Short mmCIF file of C-alpha atoms in Angstrom, two decimals:
data_model
loop_
_atom_site.label_atom_id
_atom_site.label_comp_id
_atom_site.label_asym_id
_atom_site.label_seq_id
_atom_site.Cartn_x
_atom_site.Cartn_y
_atom_site.Cartn_z
CA MET A 1 -10.17 -19.85 15.19
CA ASN A 2 -7.15 -20.76 17.32
CA THR A 3 -7.80 -23.65 19.69
CA VAL A 4 -5.00 -22.78 22.12
CA HIS A 5 -6.46 -19.30 22.72
CA GLU A 6 -3.08 -17.69 22.32
CA ARG A 7 -2.59 -14.71 20.01
CA PRO A 8 0.51 -13.33 18.24
CA PHE A 9 0.43 -10.06 20.21
CA ASP A 10 0.76 -12.03 23.45
CA LEU A 11 4.45 -12.25 22.54
CA LEU A 12 4.70 -8.46 22.61
CA ASN A 13 2.87 -8.27 25.91
CA LYS A 14 5.22 -10.81 27.48
CA SER A 15 8.18 -8.83 26.10
CA ILE A 16 7.32 -5.53 27.81
CA GLY A 17 10.47 -4.39 29.61
CA GLN A 18 12.62 -6.92 27.72
CA GLN A 19 15.14 -6.65 24.86
CA VAL A 20 13.86 -7.52 21.39
CA LEU A 21 15.45 -7.66 17.96
CA ILE A 22 13.42 -6.10 15.16
CA ARG A 23 14.05 -6.88 11.51
CA LEU A 24 12.65 -4.10 9.31
CA LYS A 25 11.20 -4.54 5.80
CA ASN A 26 14.19 -2.57 4.46
CA GLY A 27 16.53 -5.24 5.88
CA ASP A 28 17.86 -3.16 8.80
CA ASP A 29 17.99 -4.59 12.33
CA ILE A 30 17.09 -2.59 15.45
CA ARG A 31 17.50 -3.79 19.05
CA GLY A 32 15.89 -2.24 22.13
CA LYS A 33 13.70 -2.75 25.18
CA ILE A 34 9.92 -2.68 24.53
CA VAL A 35 8.15 0.01 26.55
CA SER A 36 4.73 -0.13 24.88
CA PHE A 37 2.91 -1.27 21.74
CA ASP A 38 -0.48 -0.87 20.09
CA VAL A 39 -2.72 -2.78 17.66
CA HIS A 40 -0.78 -1.43 14.65
CA MET A 41 2.41 -2.94 16.12
CA ASN A 42 3.70 0.60 16.70
CA LEU A 43 6.39 0.15 19.36
CA VAL A 44 8.23 2.38 21.78
CA LEU A 45 11.73 1.06 22.42
CA ASP A 46 14.21 2.25 25.06
CA GLY A 47 17.95 2.11 24.45
CA ALA A 48 17.37 1.37 20.76
CA GLU A 49 20.37 0.65 18.53
CA GLU A 50 20.82 0.10 14.82
CA LEU A 51 22.83 -3.05 14.22
CA GLU A 52 25.40 -3.98 11.60
CA GLY A 53 25.17 -7.25 9.69
CA GLY A 54 27.29 -8.95 12.33
CA GLY A 55 25.05 -7.77 15.20
CA ASN A 56 27.35 -5.00 16.46
CA THR A 57 25.99 -1.53 17.22
CA LYS A 58 26.08 0.83 14.22
CA ALA A 59 24.26 3.77 15.85
CA LYS A 60 22.61 4.50 19.17
CA LEU A 61 19.05 5.77 18.68
CA GLY A 62 17.91 6.11 22.32
CA THR A 63 14.14 6.04 22.81
CA ILE A 64 12.18 5.64 19.57
CA LEU A 65 8.59 5.28 18.44
CA LEU A 66 8.76 2.81 15.55
CA ARG A 67 5.82 2.60 13.10
CA GLY A 68 4.55 -0.98 12.98
CA GLY A 69 4.11 -0.98 9.21
CA ASN A 70 7.89 -1.07 8.75
CA ILE A 71 8.36 -4.31 10.68
CA LEU A 72 9.15 -7.70 9.16
CA PHE A 73 9.46 -9.53 12.48
CA VAL A 74 10.04 -8.98 16.21
CA SER A 75 12.07 -11.48 18.23
CA PRO A 76 12.83 -11.61 21.95
CA ALA A 77 16.62 -11.09 21.97
CA MET B 1 -19.53 -18.56 -1.24
CA ASN B 2 -17.54 -21.76 -0.81
CA THR B 3 -19.67 -24.91 -1.01
CA VAL B 4 -17.28 -27.13 0.93
CA HIS B 5 -17.37 -24.78 3.94
CA GLU B 6 -13.62 -24.84 4.28
CA ARG B 7 -11.62 -21.63 4.60
CA PRO B 8 -7.96 -20.80 3.86
CA PHE B 9 -7.16 -20.05 7.52
CA ASP B 10 -8.20 -23.60 8.43
CA LEU B 11 -4.77 -24.60 7.12
CA LEU B 12 -3.11 -22.38 9.74
CA ASN B 13 -5.33 -23.74 12.49
CA LYS B 14 -4.45 -27.33 11.55
CA SER B 15 -0.76 -26.34 11.51
CA ILE B 16 -0.61 -25.09 15.12
CA GLY B 17 2.34 -26.84 16.75
CA GLN B 18 3.71 -27.98 13.37
CA GLN B 19 6.62 -26.91 11.17
CA VAL B 20 5.77 -24.60 8.26
CA LEU B 21 7.79 -23.02 5.49
CA ILE B 22 7.05 -19.34 4.83
CA ARG B 23 8.01 -17.62 1.60
CA LEU B 24 8.20 -13.85 2.12
CA LYS B 25 7.39 -11.19 -0.48
CA ASN B 26 11.08 -10.24 -0.51
CA GLY B 27 11.93 -13.79 -1.63
CA ASP B 28 13.37 -15.00 1.68
CA ASP B 29 12.30 -18.30 3.22
CA ILE B 30 11.66 -18.81 6.94
CA ARG B 31 10.91 -22.14 8.65
CA GLY B 32 9.47 -22.61 12.13
CA LYS B 33 6.71 -24.12 14.27
CA ILE B 34 3.42 -22.14 14.37
CA VAL B 35 2.46 -21.10 17.90
CA SER B 36 -0.39 -18.72 17.08
CA PHE B 37 -1.88 -16.58 14.29
CA ASP B 38 -4.51 -13.87 13.85
CA VAL B 39 -6.81 -12.55 11.11
CA HIS B 40 -3.98 -10.45 9.61
CA MET B 41 -1.92 -13.66 9.19
CA ASN B 42 0.47 -12.34 11.85
CA LEU B 43 2.25 -15.48 13.08
CA VAL B 44 4.30 -16.45 16.10
CA LEU B 45 6.87 -19.10 15.17
CA ASP B 46 9.08 -21.11 17.53
CA GLY B 47 12.54 -22.28 16.49
CA ALA B 48 12.42 -20.02 13.42
CA GLU B 49 15.28 -20.17 10.92
CA GLU B 50 16.17 -18.17 7.83
CA LEU B 51 16.92 -20.54 4.96
CA GLU B 52 19.39 -20.36 2.09
CA GLY B 53 18.31 -21.02 -1.49
CA GLY B 54 19.12 -24.71 -1.05
CA GLY B 55 17.00 -25.00 2.11
CA ASN B 56 19.88 -25.04 4.60
CA THR B 57 19.81 -22.84 7.71
CA LYS B 58 21.33 -19.38 7.16
CA ALA B 59 20.49 -17.93 10.60
CA LYS B 60 18.63 -19.07 13.71
CA LEU B 61 15.98 -16.54 14.72
CA GLY B 62 14.39 -18.33 17.69
CA THR B 63 10.86 -17.19 18.53
CA ILE B 64 9.53 -14.49 16.19
CA LEU B 65 6.35 -12.52 15.64
CA LEU B 66 6.10 -12.19 11.85
CA ARG B 67 3.83 -9.51 10.36
CA GLY B 68 1.35 -11.15 8.00
CA GLY B 69 1.63 -8.45 5.37
CA ASN B 70 5.13 -9.69 4.45
CA ILE B 71 3.98 -13.21 3.56
CA LEU B 72 3.70 -14.61 0.04
CA PHE B 73 2.67 -18.11 1.12
CA VAL B 74 2.71 -20.51 4.07
CA SER B 75 3.24 -24.22 3.54
CA PRO B 76 3.18 -27.12 6.01
CA ALA B 77 6.81 -28.32 5.87
CA MET C 1 -24.52 -3.00 -10.94
CA ASN C 2 -23.99 -6.09 -13.09
CA THR C 3 -27.05 -7.05 -15.12
CA VAL C 4 -26.09 -10.72 -15.56
CA HIS C 5 -25.84 -11.22 -11.78
CA GLU C 6 -22.49 -12.97 -12.07
CA ARG C 7 -19.54 -11.96 -9.90
CA PRO C 8 -15.76 -12.41 -10.36
CA PHE C 9 -15.44 -14.71 -7.34
CA ASP C 10 -17.90 -17.15 -8.98
CA LEU C 11 -14.92 -18.24 -11.07
CA LEU C 12 -13.06 -19.27 -7.90
CA ASN C 13 -16.10 -21.09 -6.58
CA LYS C 14 -16.48 -23.05 -9.82
CA SER C 15 -12.75 -23.87 -9.68
CA ILE C 16 -12.81 -25.58 -6.28
CA GLY C 17 -11.09 -28.95 -6.71
CA GLN C 18 -9.66 -27.92 -10.10
CA GLN C 19 -6.20 -26.92 -11.33
CA VAL C 20 -5.57 -23.21 -11.72
CA LEU C 21 -2.62 -21.15 -12.90
CA ILE C 22 -1.77 -18.12 -10.75
CA ARG C 23 0.34 -15.25 -12.01
CA LEU C 24 1.83 -13.32 -9.09
CA LYS C 25 2.58 -9.58 -9.02
CA ASN C 26 6.30 -10.43 -8.90
CA GLY C 27 5.93 -12.23 -12.25
CA ASP C 28 6.19 -15.80 -10.90
CA ASP C 29 3.66 -18.46 -11.92
CA ILE C 30 2.20 -21.04 -9.52
CA ARG C 31 -0.04 -23.96 -10.47
CA GLY C 32 -2.18 -26.03 -8.11
CA LYS C 33 -5.65 -27.31 -7.22
CA ILE C 34 -7.90 -24.84 -5.35
CA VAL C 35 -9.06 -26.19 -1.99
CA SER C 36 -10.58 -23.02 -0.53
CA PHE C 37 -10.62 -19.22 -0.85
CA ASP C 38 -11.90 -16.20 1.04
CA VAL C 39 -12.98 -12.61 0.31
CA HIS C 40 -9.34 -11.40 0.28
CA MET C 41 -8.60 -13.95 -2.49
CA ASN C 42 -6.42 -15.86 -0.02
CA LEU C 43 -6.22 -19.36 -1.54
CA VAL C 44 -5.29 -22.82 -0.34
CA LEU C 45 -3.78 -24.86 -3.16
CA ASP C 46 -2.96 -28.58 -3.16
CA GLY C 47 -0.06 -29.96 -5.18
CA ALA C 48 1.24 -26.45 -5.82
CA GLU C 49 4.24 -25.99 -8.09
CA GLU C 50 6.37 -23.02 -9.06
CA LEU C 51 6.69 -22.87 -12.84
CA GLU C 52 9.54 -21.81 -15.12
CA GLY C 53 8.98 -19.38 -17.98
CA GLY C 54 8.23 -22.30 -20.31
CA GLY C 55 5.60 -23.78 -17.96
CA ASN C 56 7.74 -26.62 -16.59
CA THR C 57 7.93 -27.31 -12.86
CA LYS C 58 10.73 -25.39 -11.09
CA ALA C 59 9.88 -26.46 -7.53
CA LYS C 60 7.18 -28.53 -5.81
CA LEU C 61 5.54 -26.57 -2.99
CA GLY C 62 2.88 -29.05 -1.86
CA THR C 63 -0.06 -27.51 -0.01
CA ILE C 64 0.17 -23.73 0.36
CA LEU C 65 -1.87 -20.86 1.74
CA LEU C 66 -1.26 -18.01 -0.70
CA ARG C 67 -2.03 -14.42 0.38
CA GLY C 68 -4.46 -12.87 -2.09
CA GLY C 69 -2.70 -9.54 -2.16
CA ASN C 70 0.18 -11.08 -4.15
CA ILE C 71 -2.03 -12.22 -7.04
CA LEU C 72 -2.15 -10.60 -10.48
CA PHE C 73 -4.61 -13.11 -11.96
CA VAL C 74 -6.02 -16.61 -11.49
CA SER C 75 -6.84 -18.77 -14.49
CA PRO C 76 -8.44 -22.23 -14.69
CA ALA C 77 -5.57 -24.32 -16.12
CA MET D 1 -21.35 15.21 -6.50
CA ASN D 2 -21.60 14.54 -10.23
CA THR D 3 -24.36 16.52 -11.92
CA VAL D 4 -24.78 14.17 -14.89
CA HIS D 5 -25.46 11.20 -12.58
CA GLU D 6 -23.03 8.99 -14.45
CA ARG D 7 -20.38 6.99 -12.61
CA PRO D 8 -17.03 5.51 -13.75
CA PHE D 9 -18.18 1.92 -13.21
CA ASP D 10 -21.02 2.47 -15.70
CA LEU D 11 -18.33 2.01 -18.37
CA LEU D 12 -17.64 -1.51 -17.05
CA ASN D 13 -21.33 -2.33 -16.93
CA LYS D 14 -21.82 -1.22 -20.55
CA SER D 15 -18.77 -3.30 -21.52
CA ILE D 16 -20.09 -6.65 -20.24
CA GLY D 17 -19.74 -9.13 -23.10
CA GLN D 18 -17.42 -6.79 -25.00
CA GLN D 19 -13.67 -6.70 -25.69
CA VAL D 20 -11.62 -4.37 -23.50
CA LEU D 21 -7.94 -3.48 -23.35
CA ILE D 22 -6.45 -3.37 -19.87
CA ARG D 23 -3.21 -1.55 -19.09
CA LEU D 24 -1.67 -2.92 -15.89
CA LYS D 25 0.41 -0.93 -13.37
CA ASN D 26 3.44 -3.02 -14.38
CA GLY D 27 3.04 -1.75 -17.96
CA ASP D 28 1.68 -4.97 -19.47
CA ASP D 29 -1.43 -4.97 -21.69
CA ILE D 30 -4.17 -7.60 -21.51
CA ARG D 31 -7.12 -7.89 -23.89
CA GLY D 32 -10.29 -9.91 -23.30
CA LYS D 33 -14.09 -9.95 -23.09
CA ILE D 34 -15.54 -8.75 -19.74
CA VAL D 35 -17.72 -11.41 -18.10
CA SER D 36 -18.17 -9.79 -14.67
CA PHE D 37 -16.72 -7.19 -12.31
CA ASP D 38 -17.10 -6.08 -8.70
CA VAL D 39 -16.58 -2.91 -6.63
CA HIS D 40 -12.83 -3.59 -6.32
CA MET D 41 -12.59 -3.60 -10.15
CA ASN D 42 -11.80 -7.32 -9.99
CA LEU D 43 -12.66 -8.56 -13.50
CA VAL D 44 -13.34 -11.90 -15.12
CA LEU D 45 -12.21 -11.88 -18.75
CA ASP D 46 -12.88 -14.52 -21.40
CA GLY D 47 -10.40 -15.19 -24.20
CA ALA D 48 -7.78 -13.09 -22.43
CA GLU D 49 -4.45 -12.46 -24.17
CA GLU D 50 -1.20 -10.79 -23.13
CA LEU D 51 -0.16 -8.29 -25.78
CA GLU D 52 3.23 -7.22 -27.09
CA GLY D 53 4.16 -3.56 -27.39
CA GLY D 54 2.82 -3.53 -30.96
CA GLY D 55 -0.56 -4.98 -29.92
CA ASN D 56 0.05 -8.53 -31.17
CA THR D 57 -0.72 -11.54 -29.00
CA LYS D 58 2.22 -12.64 -26.82
CA ALA D 59 0.38 -15.36 -24.87
CA LYS D 60 -3.16 -16.74 -24.67
CA LEU D 61 -4.44 -16.76 -21.09
CA GLY D 62 -7.99 -18.02 -21.61
CA THR D 63 -10.44 -17.13 -18.82
CA ILE D 64 -8.86 -15.12 -16.01
CA LEU D 65 -9.89 -13.45 -12.77
CA LEU D 66 -7.81 -10.26 -12.65
CA ARG D 67 -7.36 -8.44 -9.32
CA GLY D 68 -8.52 -4.84 -9.70
CA GLY D 69 -5.63 -3.41 -7.70
CA ASN D 70 -3.24 -4.19 -10.58
CA ILE D 71 -5.13 -2.07 -13.12
CA LEU D 72 -3.99 1.29 -14.47
CA PHE D 73 -6.89 1.69 -16.90
CA VAL D 74 -9.58 -0.23 -18.77
CA SER D 75 -10.58 0.76 -22.28
CA PRO D 76 -13.31 -0.62 -24.56
CA ALA D 77 -11.21 -2.10 -27.41
CA MET E 1 -12.41 22.50 8.65
CA ASN E 2 -12.20 24.65 5.52
CA THR E 3 -13.62 28.13 6.00
CA VAL E 4 -14.35 28.78 2.33
CA HIS E 5 -16.50 25.64 2.10
CA GLU E 6 -14.80 24.51 -1.08
CA ARG E 7 -13.49 20.97 -1.47
CA PRO E 8 -10.79 19.48 -3.75
CA PHE E 9 -13.30 17.33 -5.67
CA ASP E 10 -15.19 20.48 -6.68
CA LEU E 11 -12.43 20.90 -9.27
CA LEU E 12 -13.38 17.56 -10.84
CA ASN E 13 -17.05 18.44 -10.80
CA LYS E 14 -16.39 21.76 -12.57
CA SER E 15 -14.23 19.89 -15.10
CA ILE E 16 -16.95 17.47 -16.29
CA GLY E 17 -17.02 17.69 -20.08
CA GLN E 18 -13.67 19.53 -20.16
CA GLN E 19 -10.12 18.55 -21.12
CA VAL E 20 -7.79 17.71 -18.24
CA LEU E 21 -4.14 16.71 -18.01
CA ILE E 22 -3.40 13.82 -15.65
CA ARG E 23 0.09 13.14 -14.29
CA LEU E 24 0.36 9.52 -13.16
CA LYS E 25 2.52 8.24 -10.28
CA ASN E 26 4.67 6.41 -12.84
CA GLY E 27 5.47 9.78 -14.48
CA ASP E 28 3.28 9.31 -17.58
CA ASP E 29 0.90 12.05 -18.73
CA ILE E 30 -2.62 11.38 -20.04
CA ARG E 31 -4.97 13.99 -21.54
CA GLY E 32 -8.70 13.58 -22.07
CA LYS E 33 -12.19 14.94 -21.41
CA ILE E 34 -13.71 14.01 -18.01
CA VAL E 35 -16.98 12.12 -18.34
CA SER E 36 -17.42 11.01 -14.72
CA PHE E 37 -15.57 10.46 -11.45
CA ASP E 38 -16.17 8.87 -8.04
CA VAL E 39 -14.89 9.25 -4.46
CA HIS E 40 -11.80 7.12 -5.23
CA MET E 41 -10.88 9.60 -8.01
CA ASN E 42 -11.60 6.86 -10.56
CA LEU E 43 -12.19 8.78 -13.78
CA VAL E 44 -13.76 8.05 -17.15
CA LEU E 45 -12.05 10.07 -19.89
CA ASP E 46 -13.15 10.47 -23.51
CA GLY E 47 -10.64 10.94 -26.30
CA ALA E 48 -7.80 10.02 -23.95
CA GLU E 49 -4.22 10.25 -25.23
CA GLU E 50 -0.84 9.30 -23.79
CA LEU E 51 1.54 12.22 -24.12
CA GLU E 52 5.28 12.41 -24.80
CA GLY E 53 7.57 14.53 -22.64
CA GLY E 54 7.03 17.48 -24.97
CA GLY E 55 3.22 17.23 -24.76
CA ASN E 56 2.67 15.62 -28.18
CA THR E 57 0.42 12.58 -28.58
CA LYS E 58 2.26 9.25 -28.17
CA ALA E 59 -0.81 6.97 -28.39
CA LYS E 60 -4.57 7.40 -28.70
CA LEU E 61 -6.41 5.49 -25.97
CA GLY E 62 -10.02 6.49 -26.72
CA THR E 63 -12.41 6.12 -23.77
CA ILE E 64 -10.74 4.86 -20.60
CA LEU E 65 -11.66 4.13 -17.00
CA LEU E 66 -8.58 5.22 -15.02
CA ARG E 67 -8.11 3.94 -11.45
CA GLY E 68 -7.73 6.90 -9.11
CA GLY E 69 -4.95 5.29 -7.09
CA ASN E 70 -2.54 5.79 -10.00
CA ILE E 71 -2.98 9.57 -10.12
CA LEU E 72 -0.42 12.13 -8.93
CA PHE E 73 -2.45 15.17 -9.99
CA VAL E 74 -5.26 16.30 -12.29
CA SER E 75 -5.13 19.69 -13.99
CA PRO E 76 -7.70 21.44 -16.20
CA ALA E 77 -5.83 21.62 -19.53
CA MET F 1 -4.43 13.05 23.25
CA ASN F 2 -2.87 16.42 22.48
CA THR F 3 -2.95 18.83 25.40
CA VAL F 4 -2.63 22.00 23.31
CA HIS F 5 -5.75 21.11 21.30
CA GLU F 6 -4.03 21.89 18.04
CA ARG F 7 -4.09 19.44 15.15
CA PRO F 8 -1.77 18.98 12.14
CA PHE F 9 -4.50 19.91 9.62
CA ASP F 10 -4.82 23.32 11.32
CA LEU F 11 -1.68 24.24 9.39
CA LEU F 12 -3.50 23.57 6.11
CA ASN F 13 -6.50 25.55 7.23
CA LYS F 14 -4.33 28.55 8.15
CA SER F 15 -2.59 28.22 4.76
CA ILE F 16 -5.74 28.61 2.63
CA GLY F 17 -5.02 31.32 0.08
CA GLN F 18 -1.28 31.20 0.81
CA GLN F 19 1.76 29.81 -1.03
CA VAL F 20 3.02 26.42 0.14
CA LEU F 21 5.90 24.19 -0.88
CA ILE F 22 5.05 20.50 -1.27
CA ARG F 23 7.71 17.79 -1.23
CA LEU F 24 6.37 14.64 -2.94
CA LYS F 25 7.32 11.06 -2.06
CA ASN F 26 9.06 10.78 -5.44
CA GLY F 27 11.35 13.65 -4.42
CA ASP F 28 9.78 16.33 -6.65
CA ASP F 29 8.86 19.76 -5.28
CA ILE F 30 5.66 21.63 -6.19
CA ARG F 31 4.80 25.19 -5.16
CA GLY F 32 1.37 26.80 -5.30
CA LYS F 33 -1.43 28.56 -3.43
CA ILE F 34 -3.79 26.31 -1.43
CA VAL F 35 -7.42 26.66 -2.51
CA SER F 36 -8.91 23.71 -0.62
CA PHE F 37 -8.04 20.43 1.08
CA ASP F 38 -9.83 17.39 2.52
CA VAL F 39 -9.19 14.71 5.17
CA HIS F 40 -7.06 12.66 2.74
CA MET F 41 -4.75 15.71 2.33
CA ASN F 42 -5.96 16.00 -1.28
CA LEU F 43 -5.16 19.60 -2.20
CA VAL F 44 -6.23 22.04 -4.88
CA LEU F 45 -3.42 24.47 -5.70
CA ASP F 46 -3.59 27.59 -7.87
CA GLY F 47 -0.60 28.77 -9.86
CA ALA F 48 1.18 25.47 -9.20
CA GLU F 49 4.76 25.05 -10.46
CA GLU F 50 7.19 22.14 -10.54
CA LEU F 51 10.52 23.22 -9.10
CA GLU F 52 14.11 22.32 -9.95
CA GLY F 53 16.57 21.27 -7.27
CA GLY F 54 17.63 24.91 -6.83
CA GLY F 55 14.04 26.12 -6.35
CA ASN F 56 13.59 27.63 -9.82
CA THR F 57 10.48 26.91 -11.88
CA LYS F 58 10.81 23.81 -14.12
CA ALA F 59 7.22 23.76 -15.42
CA LYS F 60 4.03 25.73 -14.84
CA LEU F 61 1.12 23.45 -13.96
CA GLY F 62 -1.63 26.01 -13.31
CA THR F 63 -4.49 24.76 -11.13
CA ILE F 64 -4.06 21.16 -9.95
CA LEU F 65 -5.83 18.65 -7.74
CA LEU F 66 -3.01 16.78 -6.01
CA ARG F 67 -3.73 13.39 -4.39
CA GLY F 68 -2.72 13.51 -0.73
CA GLY F 69 -1.18 10.05 -0.78
CA ASN F 70 1.74 11.35 -2.85
CA ILE F 71 2.79 13.96 -0.28
CA LEU F 72 5.85 13.74 1.97
CA PHE F 73 5.36 17.16 3.58
CA VAL F 74 3.66 20.53 3.09
CA SER F 75 5.38 23.72 4.17
CA PRO F 76 4.12 27.32 4.15
CA ALA F 77 6.49 28.95 1.64
CA MET G 1 -3.46 -5.78 26.12
CA ASN G 2 -0.63 -3.76 27.69
CA THR G 3 -0.41 -4.20 31.45
CA VAL G 4 1.47 -0.95 32.11
CA HIS G 5 -1.30 1.10 30.48
CA GLU G 6 1.18 3.10 28.45
CA ARG G 7 0.76 3.55 24.71
CA PRO G 8 3.26 4.37 21.93
CA PHE G 9 1.61 7.73 21.15
CA ASP G 10 2.27 8.85 24.74
CA LEU G 11 5.82 9.46 23.55
CA LEU G 12 4.54 11.98 21.00
CA ASN G 13 2.35 13.67 23.57
CA LYS G 14 5.27 14.05 25.97
CA SER G 15 7.37 15.45 23.10
CA ILE G 16 5.05 18.36 22.25
CA GLY G 17 7.21 21.48 22.20
CA GLN G 18 10.42 19.42 22.13
CA GLN G 19 12.98 18.58 19.44
CA VAL G 20 12.64 15.19 17.78
CA LEU G 21 14.62 13.34 15.13
CA ILE G 22 12.53 11.63 12.45
CA ARG G 23 13.92 8.87 10.25
CA LEU G 24 11.84 8.57 7.06
CA LYS G 25 11.18 5.36 5.10
CA ASN G 26 13.29 6.78 2.27
CA GLY G 27 16.27 6.98 4.65
CA ASP G 28 16.27 10.77 5.10
CA ASP G 29 16.46 12.36 8.55
CA ILE G 30 14.43 15.41 9.61
CA ARG G 31 14.79 17.27 12.91
CA GLY G 32 12.30 19.76 14.38
CA LYS G 33 10.08 20.70 17.31
CA ILE G 34 6.72 18.88 17.51
CA VAL G 35 3.76 21.27 17.47
CA SER G 36 0.94 18.75 17.02
CA PHE G 37 0.17 15.20 15.85
CA ASP G 38 -2.85 13.05 15.05
CA VAL G 39 -3.77 9.36 15.02
CA HIS G 40 -2.15 8.85 11.59
CA MET G 41 1.16 10.12 13.08
CA ASN G 42 0.84 13.22 10.86
CA LEU G 43 3.10 15.76 12.56
CA VAL G 44 3.55 19.51 12.45
CA LEU G 45 7.16 20.45 13.14
CA ASP G 46 8.59 23.94 13.76
CA GLY G 47 12.11 24.82 12.73
CA ALA G 48 12.38 21.62 10.69
CA GLU G 49 15.69 20.77 9.02
CA GLU G 50 16.84 18.05 6.65
CA LEU G 51 19.99 16.43 7.97
CA GLU G 52 23.06 15.01 6.24
CA GLY G 53 24.40 11.58 7.11
CA GLY G 54 26.65 13.13 9.77
CA GLY G 55 23.76 14.99 11.44
CA ASN G 56 24.56 18.45 10.06
CA THR G 57 21.84 20.62 8.51
CA LYS G 58 21.41 20.06 4.75
CA ALA G 59 18.38 22.33 4.27
CA LYS G 60 16.11 24.44 6.47
CA LEU G 61 12.46 23.57 5.94
CA GLY G 62 10.80 25.84 8.52
CA THR G 63 7.33 24.72 9.61
CA ILE G 64 6.15 21.51 7.93
CA LEU G 65 3.17 19.17 8.02
CA LEU G 66 4.71 15.70 7.60
CA ARG G 67 2.48 12.79 6.53
CA GLY G 68 2.75 9.99 9.10
CA GLY G 69 2.85 7.26 6.48
CA ASN G 70 6.39 8.30 5.50
CA ILE G 71 7.83 7.78 8.97
CA LEU G 72 10.11 4.93 10.03
CA PHE G 73 10.66 6.16 13.58
CA VAL G 74 10.47 9.27 15.77
CA SER G 75 13.02 9.86 18.51
CA PRO G 76 13.23 12.62 21.14
CA ALA G 77 16.47 14.40 20.11
#
C-alpha cells in the first residue's frame, strides 16, 4: 500500500533511547526517553516530565507506562 | 463493492512526499509532508506545523507520528 | 436478514461520482462528490466544502479523505 | 440464549418499508422509512426528516445512510 | 471462571416477557417489557416509556430497539 | 507474563456472594452483592444501592445487570 | 519491531508487589501496590488510595480492580 516500504511505527523504533515530546488528546504535553513500545502505541518513557504551555517542566513523573490510546502525536524532541 | 476499483487510502498513497492539511477531531489543523501511513491512518509527517484559524503557523512540530483515530479528514494541501 | 437483498452501503456505491451532503457527529455539514469509499465508511470527496447553517459555503476544502467514524449520516444532495 | 428464538434485529427486518422514529445519542429525532440495514445497525431511510421537540418537521433530509453507532433507539412510528 | 455457573445475561433471559427498568449512560430511565436481546445487550422492549426523575411517565415510546452500548444497567422492575 | 499466576478477574471470582463497592466512570458509586460476572466485567448485583458522596444510600436499585464498560473500579466492601 | 526486545508491559511485571502511581483519564490519581494485571491493563491494587492534587491521601479504597481503559499512565512510585 506504501511504495516506500516505510511504516509509521518505524519512527518509534528509531526513537528508542531518545527524547520524544508527546501531545496527549487532553492537550497535555509529556517529554521523556522512549524505552519500549508495542502495537497499541503503549510507551514506556524514562525521565518523563509534564510540561507547561511554554515547554517548562511542570512535574517530574519518572518512569511511566503511557497507554497509547491517549496519544495525539509523538515527536522526536 | 466499488465499481471503479479505487479506495480511499489511495489518496494517502498518492500523497506520499507531498504536503497535506489534516483537520483533527478537536478542531485543530496540522500541515506537513506525508512520510508514511498504515491501515489505522496513523501518519508520519515531516515539517509538521500547527495552524491558526487563518492558516498561519502557530507552532512548528517537526517530524510527528500522528495517531489516525484523532483525524477528521486529510486533504492534499 | 434483509428480505429485499439491499444493503446500506449500496447507497454509497450508487452515489459514486455524485454530490452528497454529509452531516458529521460534531454537527458540521460537508458537501462534495464521492470518489471512493471503504467498509469503514471512509470517503474520498472531490470539491468538498464546509457549509454554514443555511447551506452556503463556509470554506472550500478541495479533495479530502474523511474518516468514516466521524459521520452521522450521508445523503445524496 | 433466548428461549423464544426472537432477536432484536427482527424488529428492523419487520420494519422494512415502514416509517420508524430514531432517537440519536445526541438527543435528535429522525423519522423515515427503512429501506435497508446491516449488522452495525447502519440504516438507509427514505423521506427522512429531522424532528423538533414537539414532533414537527424541522428539516427534510430525503434519503440518508445513517451510521448505526449514533443510534440510541429505533421505534416503529 | 465463575464457580456457580451463572452468567450476567441469565438475568436478561429470565426477564423475557417481564418489565425492566433501564438506566442509560446519559442518565435517562426507560421502562418496558423485554421481548428479545442479543450478545451486544441490544434489547427490544414493548410498551416502553421514558421516565421522569420521580419515576412517572414522561413519554410513551411503544416498541423500541435499544442499542446495548447506551445502557448503564438493566433492572427487573 | 505474570509470575505469580494471579489475574485481576480472580478478585471478582473471590467476591461472588460478597458486597462490593463500584465506582462508575460518571463518578457515581453503587454497592451490592456480586451474583455473576463475565469477561466484559458485566456484573449482576443483588441488593444494589446508589450511594451519596458520604456513602449513605441514595436509591435502592434491587437486582441489576451492570455493563462492565461503565466501571472505573470494583472494590470488596 | 523493537530491537531491545523489551515491551511496555514488562514494567508492570517488574512492579508486581510494588507501589505505583496511576494517573486516570479523568485526571484523578490513585496509588497502590500491584497484585496482578492482564493484557487490557486491568490491575488489582492493594492498599489503594485516592490522592489530592498535592499527593496526600483523599480516600482509602483498599483492594480494587481497576479497569485498564481508564488509565492515562502507570508509574512506579
